[in-house]
Amino acid sequence: MTKIYLVRHGETAWNQAKRYQGQTDIPLTDRGRQQAKRVAERLAGAGASFLISSDLVRALDTAAPIGQKLQLPVVSCPLWRERYYGRWEGLTRAEIQKLYPEEWQQHQEEPLLAAPGGGEALAELRERSIKALDWVITEYRGQIGIVVSHGGLLRALLAWIAGRVQPLYTLDNGGISIVQGSSLNDIALISVNDVSHLA
């Protein structure tokens, strides 16, 4: 069994403003850096032997204090990047609805197939997240480890593991979810969005 602690990166200014970030490289706020330190303290006793991060700066900066605390190198992997939202990136929901009403409508009516802002469809994101998970299980078979990623990707992945099409979980900045399995066929959801360390 491979056990993976899935961490959503710490807070950014765009998280505060509820702007779609996607693959735009936005740094952590002071609060986000504090969240990262608390995640590191929470996972200090997890027995992790590997630490993987999305290659976007907000994830890497969340992974850095975890790596320092656990004395693990951070392996950067673009498969764990956030969903690409194209021209929606940097905009709020209200701004998107005003500027691109037809795209927003399609996004609501065909959530799996619509490619917001000319970006990545949810179906594509889900396939990428499954590929990312499969790589970790294969590469680190039987180990315990940590992956730092993003809300959109992690929600898509957890929904797939739970047998749902649509993402259904709320994931907070610095929240930790746990999955475990020996292959994609028996991967199980152990816990979702533990934020007790952030209180």
Coordinates of N, CA and C in Angstrom, one line a residue:
M1 N 0.8 -1.2 0.0 CA 0.0 0.0 0.0 C 0.9 1.3 0.0
T2 N 0.5 2.2 -0.9 CA 1.1 3.5 -0.9 C 0.2 4.5 -0.2
K3 N 0.6 5.2 0.8 CA -0.2 6.2 1.5 C 0.3 7.6 1.1
I4 N -0.7 8.4 0.7 CA -0.3 9.7 0.2 C -1.1 10.8 0.9
Y5 N -0.4 11.7 1.5 CA -1.0 12.9 2.1 C -1.1 14.0 1.0
L6 N -2.3 14.4 0.6 CA -2.5 15.4 -0.4 C -2.8 16.7 0.2
V7 N -1.9 17.7 0.0 CA -2.0 19.0 0.6 C -2.3 20.0 -0.4
R8 N -3.4 20.8 -0.1 CA -3.6 22.0 -0.9 C -2.7 23.1 -0.5
H9 N -2.1 23.8 -1.4 CA -1.1 24.9 -1.1 C -1.7 26.0 -0.2
G10 N -0.9 26.8 0.4 CA -1.3 27.9 1.2 C -2.0 29.0 0.5
E11 N -2.5 29.9 1.2 CA -3.3 31.0 0.7 C -2.5 32.0 -0.2
T12 N -3.1 32.5 -1.3 CA -2.5 33.5 -2.1 C -3.5 34.7 -2.1
A13 N -3.0 35.9 -2.6 CA -3.8 37.1 -2.7 C -5.0 36.8 -3.6
W14 N -4.9 36.0 -4.7 CA -6.0 35.7 -5.5 C -7.0 34.7 -4.9
N15 N -6.5 33.9 -4.0 CA -7.5 33.1 -3.2 C -8.3 34.0 -2.3
Q16 N -7.7 35.0 -1.7 CA -8.4 36.0 -0.9 C -9.5 36.7 -1.7
A17 N -9.1 37.1 -2.9 CA -10.0 37.9 -3.8 C -10.9 37.0 -4.6
K18 N -10.9 35.7 -4.4 CA -11.7 34.7 -5.2 C -11.5 34.9 -6.7
R19 N -10.3 35.0 -7.1 CA -9.9 35.0 -8.5 C -9.5 33.7 -9.0
Y20 N -9.9 33.3 -10.2 CA -9.4 32.1 -10.8 C -7.9 32.2 -11.0
Q21 N -7.1 31.2 -10.4 CA -5.7 31.3 -10.6 C -5.2 30.4 -11.7
G22 N -5.7 29.2 -11.8 CA -5.2 28.3 -12.8 C -3.7 28.1 -12.7
Q23 N -3.1 28.3 -13.9 CA -1.6 28.1 -13.9 C -0.8 29.4 -13.9
T24 N -1.5 30.5 -13.6 CA -0.8 31.7 -13.3 C 0.0 31.6 -12.0
D25 N 1.2 32.0 -12.0 CA 2.1 31.8 -10.9 C 2.0 32.9 -9.9
I26 N 1.2 32.7 -8.9 CA 0.9 33.7 -7.8 C 1.5 33.2 -6.5
P27 N 2.3 34.1 -5.8 CA 3.0 33.6 -4.6 C 2.0 33.6 -3.4
L28 N 2.5 33.0 -2.3 CA 1.8 32.9 -1.1 C 1.7 34.2 -0.4
T29 N 0.6 34.4 0.4 CA 0.5 35.6 1.3 C 1.3 35.2 2.6
D30 N 1.4 36.1 3.5 CA 2.0 35.8 4.8 C 1.2 34.7 5.5
R31 N -0.1 34.8 5.4 CA -1.0 33.8 6.0 C -0.7 32.4 5.3
G32 N -0.5 32.4 4.0 CA -0.2 31.2 3.3 C 1.1 30.6 3.7
R33 N 2.1 31.4 4.0 CA 3.4 30.9 4.5 C 3.2 30.3 5.9
Q34 N 2.4 30.9 6.7 CA 2.1 30.3 8.1 C 1.4 29.0 8.0
Q35 N 0.4 28.9 7.0 CA -0.3 27.6 6.8 C 0.7 26.5 6.4
A36 N 1.7 26.9 5.5 CA 2.7 25.9 5.1 C 3.5 25.4 6.3
K37 N 3.8 26.3 7.2 CA 4.6 25.9 8.4 C 3.8 25.0 9.3
R38 N 2.5 25.2 9.4 CA 1.6 24.4 10.2 C 1.4 23.0 9.6
V39 N 1.4 23.0 8.3 CA 1.3 21.7 7.6 C 2.5 20.9 7.9
A40 N 3.7 21.6 7.8 CA 5.0 20.9 8.1 C 5.0 20.3 9.5
E41 N 4.5 21.1 10.5 CA 4.5 20.6 11.9 C 3.5 19.4 12.0
R42 N 2.4 19.5 11.3 CA 1.4 18.4 11.4 C 1.9 17.1 10.8
L43 N 2.7 17.2 9.7 CA 3.1 16.0 9.0 C 4.5 15.5 9.5
A44 N 5.1 16.2 10.5 CA 6.4 15.8 10.9 C 6.5 14.4 11.4
G45 N 5.4 13.8 11.9 CA 5.5 12.4 12.4 C 4.8 11.4 11.5
A46 N 4.5 11.8 10.3 CA 3.8 11.0 9.3 C 4.6 9.8 8.8
G47 N 5.9 9.9 8.9 CA 6.7 8.8 8.4 C 6.9 8.9 6.9
A48 N 6.8 10.1 6.3 CA 6.9 10.3 4.9 C 8.3 10.1 4.4
S49 N 8.5 9.4 3.2 CA 9.8 9.2 2.6 C 9.9 9.9 1.3
F50 N 8.8 10.5 0.8 CA 9.0 11.3 -0.4 C 8.1 12.6 -0.3
L51 N 8.4 13.6 -1.1 CA 7.7 14.9 -1.1 C 7.7 15.4 -2.5
I52 N 6.5 15.5 -3.1 CA 6.3 15.9 -4.5 C 5.4 17.2 -4.5
S53 N 5.7 18.1 -5.4 CA 5.0 19.3 -5.5 C 4.7 19.6 -7.0
S54 N 3.5 20.3 -7.2 CA 3.3 21.0 -8.4 C 4.5 21.9 -8.7
D55 N 4.7 22.3 -9.9 CA 5.9 23.1 -10.2 C 5.5 24.6 -10.2
L56 N 4.3 24.9 -9.8 CA 3.9 26.3 -9.6 C 4.3 26.9 -8.2
V57 N 4.7 28.1 -8.2 CA 5.4 28.7 -7.0 C 4.6 28.6 -5.7
R58 N 3.3 28.7 -5.8 CA 2.5 28.7 -4.5 C 2.5 27.3 -3.9
A59 N 2.7 26.2 -4.8 CA 2.8 24.9 -4.3 C 4.2 24.6 -3.8
L60 N 5.2 25.0 -4.6 CA 6.6 24.9 -4.2 C 7.0 25.6 -2.9
D61 N 6.4 26.8 -2.7 CA 6.6 27.5 -1.5 C 5.9 26.9 -0.3
T62 N 4.8 26.1 -0.5 CA 4.2 25.4 0.5 C 5.0 24.1 0.9
A63 N 5.6 23.5 -0.1 CA 6.3 22.3 0.0 C 7.7 22.6 0.7
A64 N 8.3 23.7 0.5 CA 9.6 24.0 1.0 C 9.7 23.8 2.5
P65 N 8.9 24.4 3.4 CA 9.0 24.2 4.8 C 8.7 22.8 5.3
I66 N 7.9 22.1 4.5 CA 7.6 20.7 4.8 C 8.9 19.9 4.5
G67 N 9.6 20.2 3.4 CA 10.8 19.5 3.1 C 11.9 19.8 4.1
Q68 N 12.0 21.0 4.6 CA 13.0 21.4 5.6 C 12.7 20.6 6.9
K69 N 11.4 20.6 7.3 CA 11.0 20.0 8.6 C 11.3 18.5 8.6
L70 N 11.0 17.8 7.4 CA 11.1 16.4 7.3 C 12.4 15.9 6.7
Q71 N 13.2 16.9 6.3 CA 14.5 16.6 5.7 C 14.3 15.8 4.4
L72 N 13.4 16.2 3.6 CA 13.1 15.5 2.3 C 13.3 16.5 1.2
P73 N 13.9 16.1 0.1 CA 14.0 17.0 -1.1 C 12.6 17.1 -1.8
V74 N 12.3 18.2 -2.4 CA 11.1 18.5 -3.0 C 11.2 18.1 -4.5
V75 N 10.4 17.1 -5.0 CA 10.4 16.7 -6.4 C 9.3 17.5 -7.1
S76 N 9.7 18.3 -8.0 CA 8.7 19.1 -8.7 C 8.2 18.4 -9.9
C77 N 6.8 18.4 -10.1 CA 6.2 17.6 -11.1 C 5.0 18.4 -11.7
P78 N 5.1 18.7 -13.0 CA 4.0 19.5 -13.6 C 2.7 18.8 -13.8
L79 N 2.7 17.5 -13.7 CA 1.4 16.8 -13.7 C 0.4 17.2 -12.6
W80 N 1.0 17.7 -11.5 CA 0.2 18.1 -10.3 C -0.2 19.6 -10.4
R81 N 0.0 20.3 -11.5 CA -0.4 21.7 -11.7 C -1.9 21.8 -11.6
E82 N -2.3 23.1 -11.3 CA -3.7 23.4 -11.3 C -4.3 23.3 -12.7
R83 N -5.6 23.3 -12.8 CA -6.3 23.3 -14.1 C -6.0 24.6 -14.8
Y84 N -5.8 24.6 -16.1 CA -5.6 25.7 -16.9 C -6.9 26.4 -17.3
Y85 N -7.1 27.6 -16.9 CA -8.3 28.3 -17.2 C -8.3 29.4 -18.3
G86 N -7.2 29.4 -19.0 CA -7.1 30.3 -20.2 C -7.3 31.8 -19.8
R87 N -8.2 32.4 -20.6 CA -8.5 33.8 -20.4 C -9.3 34.1 -19.1
W88 N -9.8 33.1 -18.4 CA -10.5 33.3 -17.2 C -9.5 33.6 -16.0
E89 N -8.3 33.3 -16.2 CA -7.3 33.4 -15.1 C -7.1 34.9 -14.7
G90 N -7.2 35.2 -13.4 CA -7.1 36.5 -12.9 C -8.5 37.2 -12.7
L91 N -9.6 36.5 -13.1 CA -10.9 37.1 -13.0 C -11.7 36.4 -11.9
T92 N -12.7 37.2 -11.4 CA -13.6 36.6 -10.4 C -14.8 36.0 -11.2
R93 N -15.6 35.3 -10.5 CA -16.8 34.7 -11.1 C -17.7 35.7 -11.7
A94 N -17.9 36.8 -11.0 CA -18.8 37.9 -11.5 C -18.2 38.5 -12.8
E95 N -16.9 38.7 -12.8 CA -16.2 39.3 -14.0 C -16.4 38.4 -15.2
I96 N -16.2 37.1 -15.0 CA -16.3 36.1 -16.0 C -17.8 36.1 -16.6
Q97 N -18.7 36.1 -15.7 CA -20.1 36.1 -16.1 C -20.5 37.3 -17.0
K98 N -19.9 38.4 -16.6 CA -20.1 39.7 -17.4 C -19.3 39.7 -18.7
L99 N -18.1 39.2 -18.7 CA -17.2 39.3 -19.9 C -17.5 38.2 -20.9
Y100 N -17.7 37.0 -20.4 CA -17.9 35.8 -21.2 C -19.1 35.0 -20.8
P101 N -20.3 35.6 -20.9 CA -21.6 34.9 -20.5 C -21.8 33.6 -21.2
E102 N -21.5 33.5 -22.5 CA -21.8 32.2 -23.2 C -20.9 31.1 -22.7
E103 N -19.6 31.5 -22.5 CA -18.6 30.5 -21.9 C -19.1 30.0 -20.5
W104 N -19.5 31.0 -19.7 CA -19.9 30.6 -18.4 C -21.1 29.7 -18.4
Q105 N -22.1 29.9 -19.3 CA -23.3 29.1 -19.5 C -22.9 27.7 -19.9
Q106 N -22.0 27.6 -20.8 CA -21.5 26.3 -21.3 C -20.8 25.5 -20.2
H107 N -20.0 26.3 -19.4 CA -19.3 25.7 -18.2 C -20.4 25.1 -17.2
Q108 N -21.5 25.8 -17.1 CA -22.5 25.3 -16.1 C -23.3 24.1 -16.7
E109 N -23.5 24.1 -18.0 CA -24.3 23.1 -18.7 C -23.6 21.8 -19.0
E110 N -22.3 22.0 -19.4 CA -21.4 20.8 -19.7 C -20.1 20.9 -18.9
P111 N -20.2 20.7 -17.6 CA -19.0 20.9 -16.7 C -17.9 20.0 -17.1
L112 N -18.1 18.8 -17.5 CA -17.0 17.9 -17.9 C -16.3 18.2 -19.2
L113 N -17.1 18.7 -20.1 CA -16.5 18.9 -21.5 C -16.2 20.3 -21.8
A114 N -16.8 21.3 -21.1 CA -16.5 22.7 -21.4 C -15.0 23.0 -21.0
A115 N -14.4 23.8 -21.9 CA -13.0 24.2 -21.6 C -13.0 25.7 -21.3
P116 N -13.1 26.1 -20.0 CA -13.2 27.5 -19.6 C -12.1 28.4 -20.1
G117 N -12.6 29.5 -20.8 CA -11.6 30.4 -21.2 C -10.6 29.9 -22.3
G118 N -11.0 28.8 -23.0 CA -10.1 28.2 -23.9 C -9.1 27.4 -23.2
G119 N -9.3 27.0 -22.0 CA -8.3 26.3 -21.2 C -8.5 24.8 -21.2
E120 N -8.5 24.2 -20.0 CA -8.5 22.7 -19.9 C -9.9 22.3 -19.4
A121 N -10.5 21.3 -20.1 CA -11.8 20.8 -19.7 C -11.6 20.0 -18.4
L122 N -12.7 19.8 -17.6 CA -12.6 19.1 -16.4 C -12.3 17.6 -16.7
A123 N -12.8 17.1 -17.8 CA -12.4 15.7 -18.2 C -10.9 15.5 -18.4
E124 N -10.3 16.6 -19.0 CA -8.8 16.5 -19.3 C -8.1 16.6 -17.9
L125 N -8.6 17.5 -17.1 CA -7.9 17.7 -15.7 C -8.0 16.4 -15.0
R126 N -9.2 15.7 -15.0 CA -9.3 14.5 -14.2 C -8.4 13.4 -14.8
E127 N -8.2 13.3 -16.1 CA -7.3 12.3 -16.7 C -5.9 12.6 -16.2
R128 N -5.5 13.9 -16.2 CA -4.1 14.3 -15.8 C -3.9 13.9 -14.3
S129 N -4.9 14.2 -13.5 CA -4.8 13.9 -12.1 C -4.7 12.4 -11.8
I130 N -5.4 11.6 -12.6 CA -5.3 10.1 -12.5 C -3.9 9.7 -12.9
K131 N -3.4 10.2 -14.0 CA -2.0 9.9 -14.5 C -1.0 10.3 -13.4
A132 N -1.2 11.5 -12.8 CA -0.3 11.9 -11.7 C -0.3 10.9 -10.5
L133 N -1.5 10.5 -10.1 CA -1.6 9.6 -9.0 C -0.9 8.2 -9.4
D134 N -1.2 7.7 -10.6 CA -0.6 6.5 -11.0 C 0.9 6.5 -11.0
W135 N 1.4 7.6 -11.4 CA 2.9 7.8 -11.4 C 3.5 7.7 -10.0
V136 N 2.8 8.4 -9.0 CA 3.3 8.3 -7.6 C 3.2 6.9 -7.1
I137 N 2.1 6.2 -7.3 CA 1.9 4.9 -6.8 C 2.9 3.9 -7.3
T138 N 3.2 4.1 -8.6 CA 4.2 3.2 -9.3 C 5.6 3.5 -8.9
E139 N 5.9 4.8 -8.8 CA 7.3 5.3 -8.5 C 7.7 5.0 -7.0
Y140 N 6.7 5.1 -6.2 CA 6.9 5.1 -4.7 C 6.1 4.0 -4.1
R141 N 6.1 2.8 -4.7 CA 5.2 1.7 -4.3 C 5.5 1.3 -2.8
G142 N 4.4 1.2 -2.0 CA 4.6 0.8 -0.7 C 5.1 1.8 0.3
Q143 N 5.3 3.0 -0.1 CA 5.8 4.1 0.7 C 4.7 5.0 1.2
I144 N 5.1 5.9 2.2 CA 4.3 6.9 2.7 C 4.9 8.3 2.2
G145 N 4.0 9.1 1.6 CA 4.6 10.4 1.1 C 3.6 11.5 1.1
I146 N 4.0 12.6 0.6 CA 3.3 13.9 0.6 C 3.3 14.5 -0.8
V147 N 2.1 14.9 -1.3 CA 2.0 15.7 -2.5 C 1.3 17.0 -2.3
V148 N 2.0 18.1 -2.7 CA 1.4 19.4 -2.6 C 0.9 19.8 -3.9
S149 N -0.4 20.1 -4.0 CA -1.1 20.5 -5.3 C -2.1 21.6 -5.1
H150 N -3.2 21.5 -5.8 CA -4.1 22.6 -6.0 C -5.5 22.2 -5.8
G151 N -6.4 23.1 -5.4 CA -7.8 22.8 -5.1 C -8.5 22.2 -6.2
G152 N -8.4 22.7 -7.4 CA -9.1 22.2 -8.6 C -8.7 20.8 -9.0
L153 N -7.4 20.6 -9.1 CA -6.9 19.2 -9.4 C -7.3 18.2 -8.3
L154 N -7.1 18.6 -7.1 CA -7.3 17.6 -6.0 C -8.8 17.3 -5.9
R155 N -9.7 18.3 -6.1 CA -11.1 18.0 -6.0 C -11.5 17.1 -7.1
A156 N -11.0 17.3 -8.3 CA -11.3 16.4 -9.4 C -10.8 14.9 -9.2
L157 N -9.6 14.8 -8.6 CA -9.0 13.5 -8.3 C -9.8 12.8 -7.2
L158 N -10.2 13.5 -6.1 CA -10.9 12.9 -5.0 C -12.3 12.5 -5.4
A159 N -12.9 13.3 -6.3 CA -14.2 12.9 -6.8 C -14.1 11.6 -7.6
W160 N -13.1 11.5 -8.4 CA -12.9 10.3 -9.2 C -12.7 9.1 -8.3
I161 N -11.9 9.2 -7.3 CA -11.7 8.1 -6.3 C -13.0 7.7 -5.6
A162 N -13.8 8.7 -5.3 CA -15.1 8.5 -4.6 C -16.2 8.0 -5.6
G163 N -15.8 7.9 -6.9 CA -16.8 7.4 -7.9 C -17.8 8.4 -8.3
R164 N -17.4 9.7 -8.2 CA -18.3 10.7 -8.7 C -17.7 11.4 -9.9
V165 N -18.6 11.9 -10.7 CA -18.2 12.7 -11.9 C -17.8 14.1 -11.5
Q166 N -18.7 14.7 -10.8 CA -18.4 16.1 -10.4 C -17.7 16.3 -9.1
P167 N -16.7 17.2 -9.0 CA -16.1 17.5 -7.7 C -17.1 17.9 -6.7
L168 N -17.0 17.3 -5.5 CA -18.0 17.5 -4.4 C -17.4 18.0 -3.1
Y169 N -16.1 18.0 -3.0 CA -15.5 18.4 -1.7 C -15.0 19.8 -1.7
T170 N -15.1 20.4 -0.5 CA -14.4 21.7 -0.3 C -13.0 21.4 0.3
L171 N -12.0 22.1 -0.3 CA -10.7 21.9 0.1 C -10.1 23.2 0.5
D172 N -9.7 23.4 1.8 CA -9.2 24.7 2.2 C -7.7 24.8 1.9
N173 N -7.2 26.0 1.9 CA -5.8 26.3 1.7 C -5.1 25.6 3.0
G174 N -4.1 24.8 2.7 CA -3.4 24.1 3.8 C -4.1 22.9 4.3
G175 N -5.2 22.5 3.8 CA -6.0 21.3 4.2 C -5.3 20.1 3.7
I176 N -5.4 19.0 4.4 CA -4.8 17.7 4.1 C -5.8 16.6 3.9
S177 N -5.7 15.9 2.8 CA -6.5 14.7 2.6 C -5.6 13.5 2.4
I178 N -6.1 12.3 2.7 CA -5.3 11.1 2.6 C -5.9 10.1 1.7
V179 N -5.1 9.5 0.8 CA -5.5 8.4 0.0 C -4.5 7.3 0.1
Q180 N -5.0 6.0 -0.1 CA -4.1 4.9 0.1 C -4.5 3.8 -0.8
G181 N -3.5 3.1 -1.4 CA -3.8 1.9 -2.2 C -2.5 1.4 -2.9
S182 N -2.7 0.2 -3.5 CA -1.5 -0.4 -4.1 C -1.6 -0.2 -5.6
S183 N -2.7 0.3 -6.2 CA -2.9 0.6 -7.6 C -4.1 1.5 -7.7
L184 N -4.3 1.9 -9.0 CA -5.5 2.8 -9.2 C -6.8 2.0 -9.0
N185 N -6.7 0.7 -9.1 CA -7.9 -0.1 -8.9 C -8.4 -0.2 -7.5
D186 N -7.5 -0.1 -6.5 CA -7.9 -0.2 -5.1 C -7.6 1.0 -4.3
I187 N -7.4 2.2 -5.0 CA -7.2 3.4 -4.2 C -8.4 3.8 -3.4
A188 N -8.2 4.1 -2.2 CA -9.3 4.5 -1.3 C -9.1 5.9 -0.6
L189 N -10.2 6.5 -0.4 CA -10.1 7.8 0.3 C -10.2 7.6 1.8
I190 N -9.2 8.0 2.5 CA -9.1 7.8 4.0 C -9.7 9.0 4.7
S191 N -9.3 10.2 4.3 CA -9.9 11.4 5.0 C -9.8 12.6 4.0
V192 N -10.6 13.6 4.2 CA -10.7 14.7 3.3 C -10.6 16.0 4.1
N193 N -9.7 16.9 3.7 CA -9.7 18.3 4.1 C -9.5 18.4 5.7
D194 N -8.6 17.7 6.2 CA -8.2 17.9 7.6 C -7.6 19.3 7.8
V195 N -8.2 20.1 8.6 CA -7.7 21.5 8.9 C -7.4 21.7 10.3
S196 N -7.4 20.7 11.1 CA -7.3 20.8 12.6 C -5.9 21.5 13.0
H197 N -4.9 21.3 12.2 CA -3.6 22.0 12.4 C -3.6 23.4 12.1
L198 N -4.6 24.0 11.5 CA -4.7 25.4 11.1 C -5.5 26.2 12.1
A199 N -6.1 25.5 13.1 CA -7.0 26.2 14.0 C -6.2 27.2 14.9

